[in-house]
Every structure is written in C-alpha cells, then in structure tokens.
Amino acid sequence: MRLSRKIVVISVLCSASIFAKADVVVIVSASSSISQLDGDQVSDIYLGKTATFPDGSQAVPLELENGSELRDEFHEKVTGKSKSQLKSYWSKMVFSGKGNPPKDVADVKEVLKLIGANPNMIGYIDKGSVDKTVKTVFAP
Amino acid sequence: MKKNFFPLICIPLLFTPCVYAVDLGHGFSLKGFGTAGMVANTDDQADYVANHAFQNYGAGRSDQVTYQVDTRFGMQMDWQALDRLSFTAQAITKQYEDKTWEPRLEWGYAKVKLLDNVDVRAGQIRPAIYMLSDYLDINYANPWVRPPSDFYSAASITHMTGIDFLWRPKTGPVTWLVQPYFGESNVKLVGGSNLDAENIAGINLTANYQDFTFRFGFVNYVLTLHSNDFDTTLIPALQGLCLTIDPVACQAISDFGLKNAESSFGSIGVTWDNGDYFITSEAGRRNSTSRTVSALTSWYISGGARFNEFTPYVTFSSSKSEDNTVYTSGSVYTNQIITALLANGGQNQSTFTLGVRYDFYENFALKFQWDRIDTQTRGGQAGTGKGLFINPTTEFGNSPNTVDLLSTSIDFVF
C-alpha cells in the first residue's frame, strides 16, 4: 500500500517536473479596449515589429527578467525563439537603432501592478495569477 | 603599436556580468559588442581579407595566421532624451584601410519617433544597401564567422551623412519595413584613395510573413574616385595619348574615368527561419556608367540547423564581374593601360563554407569555419585570377586558385 502510494507520489512528481510549465497567458489592463489578440500579433509586439495594438493604440510590452521560467515558456510558445536566438535578434535591432528589447520587470507581481495602471501595456503571467485589474487576451 | 593594445582592452569584457546594456541613468545606456577572431590561410601567395576595399593586411602572404581580419570591438551610447527623441553614437575599432586600429565613429544620429510606427533618423548612419547592412560589424547577430565576403564586398558605402525613415506598416498578417534613405558619403579606401558618393538615394523594403522574410533593396549614387594612381598616372597617360596619336583614348577617359559616375546596387533577399532550421539567400547586381567599377553579379545561399546551443551551417557564395577582359579598340598603349585596369577589376570567385556556431555562454558565441575559395580568371587573361584576395603574387593573379581558410572566433555583446 505504502509502496504503491510512494510510486504514485513519485510519478506525480515526475510528471509534474515534465509539465512543470505553468500555463502562461498574455494580459492587458482591465481598462484596455483590446479584448483578444492572436499569437502573431503578440509576437510582433514582443519582437518590436510593431509598436501598436491592432486598433492603432500604442503597445508597450513588458518582459520578465532573464532566468524566469515563465519567460522561456512564453518565448517558446509565442515568438518561437530560444534564449540565444532572442539575444541574436535583439543585438541586430539594438546596434542598428531599429529598436530596443522590452523593459524587464522583476516578477509577476510587478507586471500586474504596472499593467493594472496602464492600458497601453501588455505582459504575460501564469494563468493562476490573473486578477480583476487585468484581462487575458491570448492563451497560447 | 596600437594593434597590440586591442586584446588588452578586450579581456576585462570577458568578465563583465551578463547584463544587456549598462543603464547609466538619466536615459543614458551603454552597450557593446565585439569579436576576437583568428584566420589561418593555407596559401601564402595572397592575403585573404573580409573586404578588399577596406583592409590591406590579411591571412596568407602577409601572415599565415592573423587576428586582423575579424577582430573588432564596438561601443554604443544611447541617450533617450525625450519620449520621442533619442541620440545614438557608436564607435568601432578594427583594422581600417590605413592599418590603424583607431576607433572611428560609425554611427552618430538623432532619432525622432514621428508616429508610433514611423521613425526618422538623421546624422551619420549606414545606408541599408544589403539585408545585413545594419549589423555587418556585429558578428554575434549572424550565424557565420563573418557575412559572406563574395556578396558583402560589392558595394562599399559603409556610412553616410544623411537621413532615413523607418516605416513599419502592417497589412493583414504581413509586417513591412519601408526604409527610404538619402545622403552623401566619403569612404576611405586602401592605398590612400577615397571615394565620394553623392546623391545617395535608396530604398530597403522588407516584408515579414510568418517564418519568411522577403527583401528588396535598390540604391543609386554618383561616384567620384580620388586616387593618386588614377589622377596622376592613368588619366594623364590617356590624356597624352588622346591629344597625340590615339583618339580612342579620349573615349576611354570618359568610359573608364571615375568622376560623377552614376552607379547603383540592386538586390533581393529571402530568409526562411522556423527557429530550428533556416535558409537565407541574397543576390545583387552592381552597375556603373564608369567601366572602372565593373558590372558585378554576386549572391549567396546559406542554411543551417539549430540543435540547442549548436548551429551548424553551410554556405555557397559567388562574385562575378561581367565586363570584358581585354581592351583592343585603341592603340597598343591605350590597350595596355585599359587591359591592366580591367584586370584589376576582376573579382571572380566562389566560396564553399562549412561551420558551426556554439552559444556556449549567455551573450557569447564561439564559431569554427572552413572556407574553400576558388578564384577564376576571366577568359584566362593574365592578372584577372586574384578574386577578392589582396597583395597577390604575379603567379597568383595569373591563374585560378583554390585556397582553404580556417577561422575561429568568439563573439560577444553586452
């Protein structure tokens, strides 16, 4: 009995570590007029290919700091770029004056605080952290 | 001994923490990039250089192994003065045409955000002649040790004083970059000559759709060469012939003189990159009303795969002059002079490249590359076989050659 329970626990832990990725969702302020975006639109905003939302209003993306698992998951699913590809990409943009990478934010709490107060901002957090100051516009 | 100074300033950088840009407060930030590279050439009959117009010391005849071809270091200071106004200055040290390593200002411009998707830049900027023009010096941004020389040697306007617009409209699923640019430039070349490019007017048009990027570029400019050999030897010699025995020499002066010569470079490019695999290719065509700037067709195709930190790649590139090789319309003296000039414009070669990029640490990439370069003569004509090599022996210039290069480099950004 105890052994089988242990096995269950271990297998749960194992599968948990394989699927440890929290579900990342893309959010904007609850007061934003944007209700939905698709993956390409979010990707374009995060890669600096566009500076606006589809309705023409200014879009300011927020990035979680390097090393965050959520950040890696977001880029894997949305921009399709690995860490080193992102670095290469931004070195092209930065040193040619074509753009700067999104502003880095320390953690999800900070993302919520900034986005809740600014309808032009866009960010990503784990699904479980969504509160009433923000709304989900894309779930990859 | 300035060149020996370089590795010293490089070392502290290797230990800087991995932050992207150093925030200096008040809107100022400092960024940098560089490459420490070594090239070995198996052939000692000529020098391999990354660009024959700007380097006159390379791997091969001067030195079998040299760091001078790819090594460089650049710093960029950005100042976000206002919400919509920023200033950028970028200085680079590398082997310049006068063999010094004194840092030069490569970019220095003010940028104004006119609209959310329209920027305008004015000052010293780099005309977007090629797909990779904007980051030709930033090897970290590219998979290879260096961008394919056969293609990236064709139009040598590295900077200009002028203005460009960056307009990024979106139509359905396609993101565009429409970048017209205007300016003028004076470019210093090896051997103490320099090239004036006036009335530079160009367009860089890029469309991005899913994993595809399509590019079209065209630039027109008016070239005037200031060269001692040209101005004090070649042209006066032709003028002498023109006034005495050979009326064809008069025509040759206007055909081959490089004064206010309308010139252009047009190119197309396509890239497919799905993250795991990429293929990228460009083809370009150079034209000029002066036959000293030989009509040239150049292209490359490169593909690679990304396996975690490793990116193996393979490239084929080619450069081919389209001009005649022998001049026979004039007197024997005129023919000699012009034939020698035509031989000098021979830049026929192709390159097969195999390499791997290893992203071994954040902000650093280590690369190994093997190039096999085949130079061709034009119709067996003596002196036309040197390809894009410099300082060739007479023998090297008179025949086709096969040269193997081995390169390794460490690229970094911060």
XYZ file of C-alpha atoms in Angstrom:
554
model
C 0.000 0.000 0.000
C 2.601 2.475 1.142
C 4.878 1.486 -1.682
C 2.234 1.975 -4.324
C 1.337 5.324 -2.771
C 5.005 6.268 -2.963
C 5.086 5.283 -6.591
C 2.047 7.440 -7.248
C 3.686 10.364 -5.484
C 6.913 9.855 -7.392
C 5.156 9.522 -10.710
C 3.111 12.634 -9.985
C 6.283 14.490 -9.087
C 7.971 13.246 -12.207
C 5.152 14.200 -14.486
C 4.896 17.473 -12.588
C 8.515 18.198 -13.366
C 7.993 17.342 -17.009
C 4.916 19.509 -17.204
C 6.209 21.984 -14.647
C 5.406 24.790 -17.025
C 2.720 26.981 -15.579
C 0.182 27.963 -18.196
C 1.362 31.290 -19.472
C -1.279 33.812 -20.501
C -0.983 37.212 -22.135
C -2.692 40.076 -20.352
C -3.578 43.731 -20.722
C -5.178 46.161 -18.312
C -8.843 45.538 -17.472
C -9.460 49.071 -18.731
C -7.869 48.393 -22.150
C -10.128 48.325 -25.214
C -8.292 45.235 -26.508
C -10.250 42.056 -25.898
C -8.349 39.478 -27.924
C -5.043 39.061 -29.770
C -3.599 36.190 -31.756
C -0.144 34.675 -31.396
C 1.346 36.545 -34.362
C 0.107 39.879 -33.051
C 1.620 39.243 -29.623
C 4.857 38.012 -31.223
C 5.137 41.143 -33.403
C 4.704 43.371 -30.368
C 7.317 41.462 -28.372
C 9.828 41.476 -31.233
C 9.384 45.186 -31.845
C 7.978 44.600 -35.331
C 5.032 46.739 -34.422
C 4.670 49.362 -31.731
C 0.893 49.349 -31.755
C -2.086 47.140 -30.996
C -4.285 46.194 -33.980
C -6.539 49.169 -33.180
C -3.618 51.552 -33.595
C -3.093 52.393 -29.936
C 0.421 52.293 -28.528
C 1.621 48.908 -27.232
C 4.292 48.692 -24.538
C 5.407 45.111 -23.852
C 6.818 44.001 -20.505
C 9.267 41.142 -20.200
C 10.028 39.072 -17.142
C 13.674 39.101 -16.144
C 16.075 36.695 -17.769
C 16.110 33.363 -15.974
C 12.381 33.282 -15.363
C 10.802 30.000 -16.462
C 7.674 31.820 -17.495
C 9.738 33.977 -19.839
C 11.267 30.945 -21.538
C 7.868 29.304 -21.856
C 6.331 32.461 -23.310
C 9.013 32.775 -25.979
C 8.984 29.097 -26.801
C 5.239 29.242 -27.394
C 4.773 32.738 -28.828
C 7.863 34.158 -30.539
C 9.356 30.710 -31.159
C 12.805 31.942 -30.178
C 15.251 30.349 -27.774
C 17.311 32.443 -25.362
C 20.310 32.677 -27.683
C 18.136 33.391 -30.719
C 16.451 36.208 -28.819
C 19.853 37.614 -27.912
C 20.986 37.499 -31.542
C 17.748 39.074 -32.638
C 17.961 41.962 -30.207
C 21.623 42.558 -30.926
C 20.559 43.151 -34.539
C 17.878 45.598 -33.518
C 19.787 47.427 -30.803
C 23.015 48.079 -32.686
C 21.222 49.224 -35.808
C 18.993 51.638 -33.952
C 15.884 49.775 -35.026
C 14.551 49.025 -31.605
C 15.132 48.072 -28.036
C 14.061 44.928 -26.216
C 11.004 45.195 -23.964
C 11.516 46.536 -20.488
C 12.454 43.858 -17.936
C 10.260 43.539 -14.887
C 11.279 41.675 -11.729
C 8.284 39.393 -11.181
C 4.624 38.678 -11.872
C 3.504 40.962 -9.035
C 5.268 43.891 -10.644
C 3.780 43.020 -14.045
C 0.271 43.063 -12.539
C 0.899 46.360 -10.800
C 2.224 48.099 -13.939
C -0.378 46.705 -16.328
C -3.288 47.335 -13.992
C -2.381 51.014 -14.065
C -1.618 51.412 -17.786
C -3.952 50.419 -20.660
C -1.048 50.608 -23.180
C 0.961 47.874 -21.526
C 0.946 44.189 -22.335
C 2.542 41.368 -20.384
C 2.460 37.683 -19.626
C 1.921 35.885 -16.318
C 0.889 32.442 -15.161
C -2.802 31.726 -15.524
C -3.309 31.392 -11.773
C -2.158 34.960 -11.067
C -4.770 36.705 -13.225
C -6.757 39.120 -11.047
C -9.550 41.611 -11.736
C -7.197 44.511 -12.629
C -6.168 42.708 -15.823
C -7.693 40.553 -18.532
C -6.421 37.673 -20.610
C -6.176 38.495 -24.330
C -4.280 35.440 -25.504
C -3.663 31.990 -24.075
C -1.039 30.180 -26.157
C 51.861 49.569 -31.781
C 48.216 50.343 -31.389
C 47.177 46.984 -32.728
C 48.688 45.180 -29.760
C 46.622 47.285 -27.458
C 43.399 45.753 -28.601
C 43.477 42.350 -26.877
C 44.162 44.121 -23.584
C 41.016 46.207 -23.634
C 39.134 43.100 -24.648
C 39.996 40.987 -21.644
C 38.083 42.845 -18.907
C 34.965 42.464 -21.016
C 35.066 38.734 -20.762
C 34.360 39.076 -17.082
C 31.618 41.628 -17.168
C 28.333 40.360 -15.816
C 25.800 39.278 -18.384
C 23.554 42.237 -18.485
C 22.276 43.580 -21.736
C 23.300 47.225 -21.833
C 24.527 49.149 -18.853
C 21.984 51.641 -17.603
C 23.776 54.829 -16.668
C 20.695 56.708 -15.506
C 19.138 59.889 -16.914
C 18.209 57.973 -20.061
C 21.805 57.040 -20.917
C 22.763 53.478 -21.656
C 25.954 51.842 -22.811
C 26.108 48.750 -24.984
C 28.929 46.956 -26.668
C 29.852 44.157 -28.985
C 32.951 42.550 -30.337
C 34.719 39.670 -31.969
C 38.057 38.070 -31.190
C 38.863 36.092 -34.306
C 41.734 34.205 -35.897
C 42.043 33.230 -39.555
C 44.565 30.795 -40.992
C 45.237 30.613 -44.725
C 46.897 27.559 -46.278
C 48.113 29.612 -49.250
C 50.975 32.100 -48.911
C 50.599 33.721 -52.339
C 47.945 36.313 -51.441
C 46.080 37.749 -48.465
C 42.552 36.854 -47.530
C 40.621 39.836 -46.140
C 36.970 40.270 -45.211
C 36.649 43.262 -47.552
C 39.328 44.139 -50.104
C 38.301 47.802 -50.209
C 38.957 48.418 -46.511
C 41.635 46.006 -45.367
C 45.134 45.636 -46.703
C 46.537 43.170 -44.243
C 45.176 39.667 -44.162
C 45.792 35.987 -43.756
C 48.115 34.313 -46.235
C 51.013 36.187 -47.770
C 51.436 38.785 -45.003
C 50.905 36.385 -42.155
C 49.722 32.800 -42.301
C 47.570 33.260 -39.208
C 46.183 36.614 -38.199
C 43.616 38.117 -35.860
C 43.361 41.235 -38.030
C 40.592 40.106 -40.363
C 37.650 39.631 -37.997
C 38.653 41.084 -34.633
C 36.789 44.229 -33.599
C 35.258 45.978 -30.680
C 32.399 48.458 -30.629
C 30.677 50.579 -28.045
C 27.357 52.295 -28.359
C 25.969 55.071 -26.214
C 22.249 55.761 -26.389
C 20.523 58.708 -24.827
C 16.770 58.712 -24.619
C 16.478 62.488 -24.271
C 12.717 62.733 -24.584
C 9.892 60.305 -25.050
C 10.160 60.601 -28.834
C 13.733 61.777 -29.237
C 16.913 59.764 -28.784
C 20.578 60.061 -29.722
C 22.953 57.241 -30.607
C 26.710 57.167 -31.071
C 28.590 54.014 -31.977
C 32.366 53.762 -32.266
C 34.254 50.739 -33.545
C 37.883 49.746 -33.512
C 39.022 47.235 -36.119
C 41.554 47.047 -38.905
C 40.873 50.114 -41.016
C 42.178 50.816 -44.514
C 45.215 52.712 -43.144
C 46.112 49.706 -40.922
C 45.402 51.654 -37.751
C 43.008 50.438 -35.135
C 41.990 53.908 -34.010
C 38.314 53.866 -33.094
C 36.020 55.612 -35.540
C 32.508 56.852 -35.204
C 30.397 54.515 -37.341
C 27.004 55.793 -36.328
C 26.030 59.121 -34.792
C 22.446 60.156 -35.233
C 19.346 61.645 -33.726
C 16.181 59.597 -33.950
C 12.705 61.041 -33.754
C 9.593 58.943 -33.391
C 7.212 60.776 -35.709
C 4.368 58.309 -35.268
C 4.080 55.057 -33.379
C 5.243 53.178 -36.478
C 7.408 55.837 -38.133
C 10.929 56.768 -37.035
C 13.234 59.191 -38.740
C 16.992 59.186 -38.207
C 19.386 61.947 -39.217
C 23.146 62.160 -38.900
C 25.781 59.607 -39.682
C 24.014 56.372 -40.498
C 24.673 53.257 -42.521
C 22.750 53.051 -45.797
C 20.696 49.825 -45.767
C 22.215 48.529 -49.011
C 22.177 44.840 -48.047
C 19.902 42.692 -45.924
C 22.559 42.635 -43.187
C 23.899 46.185 -43.665
C 22.807 47.291 -40.248
C 24.767 44.642 -38.374
C 27.687 43.812 -40.612
C 30.055 44.520 -37.730
C 28.075 42.586 -35.150
C 29.046 39.011 -35.799
C 27.106 37.848 -32.751
C 23.939 38.715 -34.674
C 24.818 36.328 -37.511
C 25.402 32.583 -37.597
C 28.703 32.772 -39.506
C 32.198 33.910 -38.522
C 31.596 36.752 -40.988
C 28.925 37.594 -43.565
C 29.778 36.013 -46.970
C 32.601 38.191 -48.390
C 31.749 37.416 -52.004
C 28.445 39.209 -51.609
C 29.242 41.758 -48.940
C 32.203 43.299 -50.802
C 30.158 44.523 -53.758
C 29.011 47.994 -52.687
C 31.369 49.690 -50.315
C 29.385 52.585 -48.883
C 29.711 51.794 -45.184
C 28.308 55.027 -43.840
C 26.756 58.274 -44.983
C 25.683 61.621 -43.693
C 22.015 61.692 -44.305
C 18.568 60.732 -43.263
C 16.423 57.628 -43.314
C 12.844 56.758 -42.478
C 11.720 53.548 -40.822
C 8.059 52.965 -41.507
C 6.546 49.716 -40.248
C 3.028 49.302 -41.584
C 1.074 46.099 -41.161
C -1.271 44.649 -43.784
C -3.131 41.593 -42.551
C -0.545 39.006 -41.484
C 2.361 40.808 -43.187
C 4.628 43.232 -41.333
C 6.546 45.614 -43.547
C 9.602 47.755 -43.163
C 9.749 50.588 -45.658
C 13.086 52.360 -45.310
C 13.975 55.080 -47.807
C 17.322 56.815 -47.296
C 19.167 59.799 -48.703
C 22.644 61.158 -48.099
C 26.207 61.579 -49.192
C 29.411 59.919 -48.206
C 33.154 59.923 -48.451
C 34.660 56.492 -47.972
C 38.369 55.921 -47.420
C 39.811 53.015 -49.362
C 43.051 51.083 -49.116
C 46.048 52.618 -50.816
C 45.250 56.171 -49.744
C 42.430 56.726 -52.200
C 38.917 57.720 -51.311
C 35.547 57.599 -52.909
C 32.914 60.308 -52.914
C 29.358 59.043 -53.130
C 26.911 61.849 -53.710
C 23.162 61.931 -54.154
C 22.747 58.586 -52.428
C 19.106 57.605 -52.743
C 17.973 54.161 -51.758
C 15.160 52.006 -50.537
C 15.103 48.987 -48.271
C 11.809 47.144 -48.450
C 11.205 44.170 -46.191
C 8.118 42.028 -45.784
C 7.784 39.600 -42.955
C 5.212 36.820 -43.164
C 5.292 34.018 -40.610
C 8.694 32.303 -40.993
C 9.501 34.148 -44.221
C 11.253 37.456 -44.780
C 11.439 38.931 -48.264
C 13.638 41.869 -49.050
C 14.196 44.192 -51.958
C 16.895 46.858 -51.970
C 17.993 49.405 -54.505
C 20.406 52.297 -54.184
C 21.660 54.847 -56.669
C 24.636 57.157 -56.155
C 27.115 59.285 -58.042
C 30.717 58.165 -57.562
C 33.937 60.117 -57.849
C 37.235 58.417 -57.094
C 40.148 60.390 -55.703
C 43.172 58.231 -56.249
C 46.767 59.189 -56.769
C 47.394 56.421 -59.296
C 44.283 57.368 -61.147
C 44.637 61.136 -61.112
C 48.370 61.500 -61.650
C 49.284 58.461 -63.764
C 46.423 56.753 -65.508
C 44.252 59.643 -66.629
C 47.188 61.897 -67.684
C 48.631 58.989 -69.679
C 45.349 58.552 -71.500
C 45.051 62.302 -71.979
C 48.516 62.334 -73.563
C 47.500 59.572 -75.948
C 44.219 61.296 -76.692
C 45.983 64.504 -77.705
C 48.612 62.817 -79.851
C 48.164 59.508 -81.567
C 45.004 57.819 -80.352
C 41.510 59.311 -80.464
C 40.159 56.103 -78.842
C 41.974 57.133 -75.643
C 39.679 60.192 -75.461
C 36.694 57.866 -75.376
C 38.461 55.645 -72.831
C 38.808 58.607 -70.462
C 35.080 59.100 -70.383
C 34.349 55.354 -70.240
C 36.821 54.496 -67.517
C 37.234 57.749 -65.630
C 35.533 57.630 -62.275
C 34.165 61.111 -61.982
C 30.492 61.751 -61.296
C 29.655 58.232 -62.415
C 26.043 57.196 -61.868
C 26.200 53.864 -60.094
C 23.742 51.507 -58.485
C 23.356 48.341 -56.495
C 20.142 46.360 -56.514
C 19.492 43.207 -54.540
C 16.841 40.777 -53.484
C 16.871 38.559 -50.440
C 14.791 35.895 -48.801
C 15.036 34.190 -45.447
C 13.088 31.305 -44.036
C 13.638 30.616 -40.373
C 11.364 28.462 -38.274
C 13.627 28.513 -35.226
C 15.011 25.005 -35.762
C 16.185 25.477 -39.331
C 17.000 28.444 -41.521
C 17.796 29.186 -45.136
C 18.846 32.635 -46.243
C 19.881 33.950 -49.622
C 20.670 37.227 -51.352
C 21.568 38.148 -54.900
C 22.785 41.511 -56.087
C 23.836 43.373 -59.159
C 26.223 46.332 -59.336
C 26.224 48.753 -62.249
C 28.015 51.967 -63.089
C 28.414 54.317 -66.014
C 32.133 54.078 -65.310
C 33.652 50.843 -66.503
C 36.256 51.061 -63.740
C 33.520 49.933 -61.361
C 33.000 46.608 -63.077
C 29.460 45.385 -63.505
C 29.197 42.622 -60.941
C 26.741 39.903 -60.017
C 27.047 38.350 -56.594
C 24.961 36.014 -54.484
C 24.971 33.523 -51.656
C 22.771 30.891 -50.144
C 23.198 29.611 -46.619
C 21.335 27.128 -44.495
C 21.679 25.770 -41.008
C 20.050 23.898 -38.182
C 19.839 24.726 -34.507
C 20.466 21.876 -32.101
C 20.254 23.505 -28.676
C 23.445 25.551 -28.379
C 24.914 24.300 -31.661
C 24.171 25.814 -35.055
C 25.966 24.033 -37.909
C 25.677 25.831 -41.234
C 26.707 25.574 -44.855
C 27.069 28.422 -47.359
C 27.820 28.829 -51.020
C 28.630 32.258 -52.418
C 29.862 33.746 -55.641
C 31.090 37.007 -57.128
C 31.377 37.500 -60.867
C 32.445 40.501 -62.943
C 30.533 40.935 -66.164
C 32.922 43.210 -68.033
C 35.150 42.318 -70.957
C 38.659 41.377 -70.013
C 40.679 42.670 -72.912
C 40.561 46.103 -74.484
C 41.514 46.127 -78.150
C 39.843 49.170 -79.658
C 42.724 51.610 -79.305
C 46.415 51.923 -79.930
C 48.766 49.457 -78.315
C 49.463 51.822 -75.362
C 45.820 52.588 -74.702
C 45.013 48.890 -74.861
C 47.735 48.077 -72.356
C 46.562 50.696 -69.893
C 42.901 49.747 -70.097
C 43.521 45.998 -70.071
C 45.536 46.386 -66.866
C 42.715 48.429 -65.363
C 40.173 45.783 -66.357
C 42.305 43.023 -64.860
C 42.340 44.898 -61.580
C 38.554 44.871 -61.580
C 38.481 41.081 -61.880
C 36.741 39.790 -58.778
C 35.654 36.362 -59.813
C 35.495 33.764 -57.114
C 33.191 31.363 -55.372
C 33.293 30.084 -51.833
C 32.044 26.943 -50.138
C 31.730 27.303 -46.379
C 31.100 24.838 -43.562
C 30.911 25.983 -39.971
C 29.340 25.758 -36.582
C 28.224 28.312 -34.038
C 28.235 27.296 -30.386
C 26.330 29.512 -27.951
C 28.432 28.350 -25.043
C 27.525 31.067 -22.603
C 24.971 33.806 -22.394
C 25.951 36.692 -24.709
C 28.882 34.722 -26.137
C 29.190 32.608 -29.249
C 32.119 30.500 -30.354
C 32.458 29.748 -34.059
C 34.559 27.492 -36.245
C 34.509 27.794 -40.003
C 36.187 26.262 -43.014
C 36.098 28.132 -46.327
C 37.232 26.793 -49.653
C 37.641 29.685 -52.068
C 38.046 29.131 -55.793
C 39.205 32.150 -57.755
C 38.696 32.244 -61.501
C 40.455 34.147 -64.242
C 38.380 35.895 -66.839
C 38.986 34.010 -70.049
C 42.487 33.053 -68.929
C 43.556 36.710 -69.044
C 46.731 37.397 -67.047
C 46.204 39.282 -63.817
C 42.490 38.514 -63.516
C 42.734 35.455 -61.264
C 43.127 37.029 -57.849
C 39.428 37.059 -56.968
C 38.866 39.179 -53.861
C 42.326 38.481 -52.472
C 44.808 41.290 -51.968
C 48.608 41.568 -52.180
C 48.773 38.694 -54.706
C 51.994 37.425 -56.252
C 52.039 37.742 -60.056
C 51.616 33.986 -60.244
C 48.511 34.062 -58.054
C 46.962 36.767 -60.222
C 47.620 34.923 -63.474
C 45.845 31.675 -62.729
C 42.785 30.274 -60.975
C 43.476 29.338 -57.364
C 41.986 27.152 -54.671
C 42.511 28.433 -51.142
C 41.478 26.862 -47.841
C 40.799 29.048 -44.826
C 40.218 28.056 -41.241
C 38.624 30.613 -38.964
C 37.609 30.680 -35.350
C 36.077 33.485 -33.366
C 34.398 34.415 -30.140
C 31.627 36.986 -30.491
C 30.017 38.821 -27.628
C 27.503 41.518 -26.872
C 26.755 43.337 -23.653
